[in-house]
DNA sequence: ATTAAACTATGACATTTATCACATTTAAAA
DNA sequence: TTTTAAATGTGATAAATGTCATAGTTTAAT
């Protein structure tokens, strides 16, 4: 049985959450403020710590800082709870080395799954640290992009985003690269007149944020979660280190970028000369490919998002969807879209 | 005084060309067919060979093949002359190891400059071969993209293209990467209905063809010279070898790709929501930046090419140019366009 | 369960832009 | 230089698409 320390100043939230966690099979310790939390952590060395940020006496950042300074406690997985959704706060937590970051209010299941995956990962990392102490090195043997992803998965920190939350915004500097473990992220740009265009979609197992990988320039686009999404975050500096020791991964990264470039250029061609019908069809197919686990599942995306990928007015998109529906190419079920005739869609116009 | 061997079956062309070359200060040997050419080359070991492709007895490819097989003659720079402009012929020559490839009819000055640069380079390479024989290695010290360009410049073969000639075509496999030493190259895609969109412009000192660098897939776009252009061509396999030994260059290449991607995405945004006026203005500025050595030089590009970059109908572009001219933003001098008010163009709409 | 907010759908209309046809100009070739 | 082909310019027109207004639906929040 794992021991969990919950640091939270709001009594109601603390007791409710503790109960949930106990029911899930954890041995739960609680602390009503940061100072008490640090003391409890040092005395009991829990397997994982869940900690609010806004607290009297000592806030969450302070708790993390103090625990990170001690050899005994620095490896304990640390999950932040916060009502703040501002990106700079999240980044502050990440910079300090938090392992995950949940925004309140959260679902029970989100919390549980975050805790479980962190506990599991921590034990793997303990093994690795042992090996490393024995002189083995784990960064010189990456042979492919997949290895890189595994590396990121093992060495990165998690970040849980709700639908609509931003990973980064156009103009911000970011020092991270991201791997999606669950959900969908869209990258989008906004032009002067406020129109939004989605320039890329990423899904589970995709890497993103590498456009500015080696240069320290600001992001030229924003990245936003289209559904509840879990990311692994790795500092670019660390990644550079890894790349330096692994040519093969460099090549894979170059390929990844090339692919991206090709894809973007194709989108460009279509954007320039494609009719609304064509753009609409292509966009539906693109989403189907990116989002769907099962082939016959209906698409759940707002018309707005679809229009933003297609680069057309929302109303034009809606009209086109209606006519596709009349022609029997798709089925509109409430807000969802079900593809009926893939081939015909692929050969529109 | 350098000795030059000219192999050409057409007597008139041979004698004229020989005279030109003698006046340029070369000691010229001639041969009327491939067989005689090979014999003369072996006996006299000229400093450079200029050879027609279509010849009786033994064609140009055969000559090159035979000379490449001999230790004594394999390092002599070899320039092909050909009436053929088909790309596969050029590639055949390149694959065999020709150092340059001129298509007939050629300008005197083109031929002279091709010869001179090859003779100069050959002496540098002779030095290098000596060093290499002594055990020094020249591929392990590249530190930047600039070094890579220098490497390509030193180790690649030249290719001279006339305005309108293709470097590669959509769908072709290519095993080369290209460095432009003079001129402008456009990369363009064609959609099903035959409309052409220019997706990238490259100028002197730019590297291109790296989109498929590490993967052996066909080109997704065509590349065509917009003016008389000189390229350096390096086989991808050789380049991979180099990249393997030079991390720093990998990083630079990754940056290059990232930049490209950003630029393409910006074009995408504009393509999606920009008005014709905006696209036209942006395109003029883009060309001005890419093509002009001096700031006040007028642009010499066809309306067609401009429209292809902007992704609009040629007539629409022409109309917009007219109105820009009336508004005093540009000056139309015959076919050329002179920018008058850069700032206003940058802030159209 | 009710209400509010957000999203979707549709009509009417204005605007933009492509297309076609043809005149005019420019550059290249004979 | 003259001829010819290619490129540019312009008008008329139709098609495509965006915009605005408004009504109906769905989802989420109280």
PDB file of N, CA, C and O (backbone and C1' of nucleotides) in Angstrom, chain B residues 195 275-276 311-313 315-316 319 335, chain C residues 16-21 25-28:
ATOM      1  N   UNK B 195      -3.518  23.943 -61.807  1.00  0.00           N
ATOM      2  CA  UNK B 195      -3.069  25.233 -61.286  1.00  0.00           C
ATOM      3  C   UNK B 195      -1.775  25.065 -60.512  1.00  0.00           C
ATOM      4  O   UNK B 195      -1.597  24.103 -59.780  1.00  0.00           O
ATOM      5  N   UNK B 275      -6.688  39.027 -48.555  1.00  0.00           N
ATOM      6  CA  UNK B 275      -7.347  39.492 -49.775  1.00  0.00           C
ATOM      7  C   UNK B 275      -6.333  39.492 -50.909  1.00  0.00           C
ATOM      8  O   UNK B 275      -5.130  39.346 -50.683  1.00  0.00           O
ATOM      9  N   UNK B 276      -6.842  39.660 -52.115  1.00  0.00           N
ATOM     10  CA  UNK B 276      -5.953  39.686 -53.272  1.00  0.00           C
ATOM     11  C   UNK B 276      -4.942  40.824 -53.147  1.00  0.00           C
ATOM     12  O   UNK B 276      -3.765  40.661 -53.446  1.00  0.00           O
ATOM     13  N   UNK B 311      -0.876  32.756 -55.274  1.00  0.00           N
ATOM     14  CA  UNK B 311      -1.994  31.825 -55.278  1.00  0.00           C
ATOM     15  C   UNK B 311      -3.284  32.466 -55.768  1.00  0.00           C
ATOM     16  O   UNK B 311      -4.364  32.194 -55.256  1.00  0.00           O
ATOM     17  N   UNK B 312      -3.176  33.345 -56.751  1.00  0.00           N
ATOM     18  CA  UNK B 312      -4.366  34.000 -57.298  1.00  0.00           C
ATOM     19  C   UNK B 312      -4.313  33.961 -58.819  1.00  0.00           C
ATOM     20  O   UNK B 312      -3.295  33.575 -59.393  1.00  0.00           O
ATOM     21  N   UNK B 313      -5.400  34.330 -59.468  1.00  0.00           N
ATOM     22  CA  UNK B 313      -5.436  34.337 -60.929  1.00  0.00           C
ATOM     23  C   UNK B 313      -4.533  35.446 -61.459  1.00  0.00           C
ATOM     24  O   UNK B 313      -4.420  36.510 -60.852  1.00  0.00           O
ATOM     25  N   UNK B 315      -4.867  37.429 -63.936  1.00  0.00           N
ATOM     26  CA  UNK B 315      -5.582  38.683 -64.232  1.00  0.00           C
ATOM     27  C   UNK B 315      -5.840  39.486 -62.963  1.00  0.00           C
ATOM     28  O   UNK B 315      -5.699  40.710 -62.954  1.00  0.00           O
ATOM     29  N   UNK B 316      -6.193  38.788 -61.900  1.00  0.00           N
ATOM     30  CA  UNK B 316      -6.426  39.494 -60.634  1.00  0.00           C
ATOM     31  C   UNK B 316      -5.153  40.197 -60.188  1.00  0.00           C
ATOM     32  O   UNK B 316      -5.188  41.336 -59.722  1.00  0.00           O
ATOM     33  N   UNK B 319      -4.533  43.307 -62.369  1.00  0.00           N
ATOM     34  CA  UNK B 319      -5.421  44.403 -61.968  1.00  0.00           C
ATOM     35  C   UNK B 319      -4.914  45.070 -60.702  1.00  0.00           C
ATOM     36  O   UNK B 319      -4.887  46.302 -60.592  1.00  0.00           O
ATOM     37  N   UNK B 335       7.761  45.795 -68.484  1.00  0.00           N
ATOM     38  CA  UNK B 335       7.408  44.572 -67.771  1.00  0.00           C
ATOM     39  C   UNK B 335       7.925  44.553 -66.345  1.00  0.00           C
ATOM     40  O   UNK B 335       7.617  43.644 -65.580  1.00  0.00           O
TER      41      UNK B 335
ATOM     42  P    DT C  16     -14.870  44.051 -51.593  1.00  0.00           P
ATOM     43  O5'  DT C  16     -14.239  42.669 -52.062  1.00  0.00           O
ATOM     44  C5'  DT C  16     -14.321  41.568 -51.178  1.00  0.00           C
ATOM     45  C4'  DT C  16     -14.009  40.302 -51.936  1.00  0.00           C
ATOM     46  C3'  DT C  16     -12.805  40.433 -52.865  1.00  0.00           C
ATOM     47  O3'  DT C  16     -11.889  39.437 -52.484  1.00  0.00           O
ATOM     48  C1'  DT C  16     -14.650  39.449 -54.006  1.00  0.00           C
ATOM     49  P    DT C  17     -10.427  39.367 -53.054  1.00  0.00           P
ATOM     50  O5'  DT C  17     -10.603  38.431 -54.318  1.00  0.00           O
ATOM     51  C5'  DT C  17     -11.089  37.124 -54.099  1.00  0.00           C
ATOM     52  C4'  DT C  17     -11.434  36.480 -55.410  1.00  0.00           C
ATOM     53  C3'  DT C  17     -10.335  36.589 -56.475  1.00  0.00           C
ATOM     54  O3'  DT C  17      -9.968  35.289 -56.812  1.00  0.00           O
ATOM     55  C1'  DT C  17     -12.474  37.036 -57.390  1.00  0.00           C
ATOM     56  P    DA C  18      -8.789  34.914 -57.801  1.00  0.00           P
ATOM     57  O5'  DA C  18      -9.544  34.069 -58.917  1.00  0.00           O
ATOM     58  C5'  DA C  18     -10.311  32.952 -58.497  1.00  0.00           C
ATOM     59  C4'  DA C  18     -11.205  32.492 -59.626  1.00  0.00           C
ATOM     60  C3'  DA C  18     -10.468  32.164 -60.919  1.00  0.00           C
ATOM     61  O3'  DA C  18     -11.001  30.965 -61.449  1.00  0.00           O
ATOM     62  C1'  DA C  18     -12.093  33.854 -61.329  1.00  0.00           C
ATOM     63  P    DT C  19     -10.303  30.261 -62.699  1.00  0.00           P
ATOM     64  O5'  DT C  19     -11.217  30.673 -63.930  1.00  0.00           O
ATOM     65  C5'  DT C  19     -12.630  30.710 -63.753  1.00  0.00           C
ATOM     66  C4'  DT C  19     -13.283  31.225 -65.011  1.00  0.00           C
ATOM     67  C3'  DT C  19     -12.507  30.971 -66.303  1.00  0.00           C
ATOM     68  O3'  DT C  19     -13.387  30.378 -67.249  1.00  0.00           O
ATOM     69  C1'  DT C  19     -13.107  33.256 -66.143  1.00  0.00           C
ATOM     70  P    DC C  20     -12.827  29.668 -68.588  1.00  0.00           P
ATOM     71  O5'  DC C  20     -13.268  30.719 -69.713  1.00  0.00           O
ATOM     72  C5'  DC C  20     -14.611  31.192 -69.725  1.00  0.00           C
ATOM     73  C4'  DC C  20     -14.722  32.383 -70.652  1.00  0.00           C
ATOM     74  C3'  DC C  20     -13.913  32.274 -71.944  1.00  0.00           C
ATOM     75  O3'  DC C  20     -14.758  32.576 -73.035  1.00  0.00           O
ATOM     76  C1'  DC C  20     -13.495  34.336 -70.883  1.00  0.00           C
ATOM     77  P    DA C  21     -14.287  32.304 -74.569  1.00  0.00           P
ATOM     78  O5'  DA C  21     -14.533  33.712 -75.263  1.00  0.00           O
ATOM     79  C5'  DA C  21     -15.292  34.732 -74.617  1.00  0.00           C
ATOM     80  C4'  DA C  21     -14.804  36.083 -75.093  1.00  0.00           C
ATOM     81  C3'  DA C  21     -13.973  36.058 -76.382  1.00  0.00           C
ATOM     82  O3'  DA C  21     -14.424  37.104 -77.240  1.00  0.00           O
ATOM     83  C1'  DA C  21     -12.783  37.184 -74.695  1.00  0.00           C
ATOM     84  P    DT C  25      -0.834  50.051 -77.062  1.00  0.00           P
ATOM     85  O5'  DT C  25       0.411  49.224 -76.510  1.00  0.00           O
ATOM     86  C5'  DT C  25       0.473  48.966 -75.117  1.00  0.00           C
ATOM     87  C4'  DT C  25       1.460  47.865 -74.883  1.00  0.00           C
ATOM     88  C3'  DT C  25       2.883  48.181 -75.342  1.00  0.00           C
ATOM     89  O3'  DT C  25       3.675  48.244 -74.182  1.00  0.00           O
ATOM     90  C1'  DT C  25       2.240  45.953 -75.900  1.00  0.00           C
ATOM     91  P    DT C  26       5.185  48.736 -74.272  1.00  0.00           P
ATOM     92  O5'  DT C  26       5.964  47.354 -74.358  1.00  0.00           O
ATOM     93  C5'  DT C  26       5.783  46.412 -73.307  1.00  0.00           C
ATOM     94  C4'  DT C  26       6.486  45.125 -73.671  1.00  0.00           C
ATOM     95  C3'  DT C  26       7.939  45.304 -74.109  1.00  0.00           C
ATOM     96  O3'  DT C  26       8.738  44.604 -73.178  1.00  0.00           O
ATOM     97  C1'  DT C  26       6.755  43.834 -75.575  1.00  0.00           C
ATOM     98  P    DA C  27      10.311  44.615 -73.229  1.00  0.00           P
ATOM     99  O5'  DA C  27      10.619  43.218 -73.923  1.00  0.00           O
ATOM    100  C5'  DA C  27      10.105  42.041 -73.322  1.00  0.00           C
ATOM    101  C4'  DA C  27      10.344  40.862 -74.225  1.00  0.00           C
ATOM    102  C3'  DA C  27      11.796  40.682 -74.676  1.00  0.00           C
ATOM    103  O3'  DA C  27      12.102  39.313 -74.520  1.00  0.00           O
ATOM    104  C1'  DA C  27      10.379  40.738 -76.568  1.00  0.00           C
ATOM    105  P    DA C  28      13.567  38.745 -74.687  1.00  0.00           P
ATOM    106  O5'  DA C  28      13.409  37.814 -75.969  1.00  0.00           O
ATOM    107  C5'  DA C  28      12.336  36.876 -75.988  1.00  0.00           C
ATOM    108  C4'  DA C  28      12.187  36.290 -77.363  1.00  0.00           C
ATOM    109  C3'  DA C  28      13.488  35.822 -78.007  1.00  0.00           C
ATOM    110  O3'  DA C  28      13.230  34.571 -78.606  1.00  0.00           O
ATOM    111  C1'  DA C  28      12.390  37.334 -79.454  1.00  0.00           C
TER     112       DA C  28
END
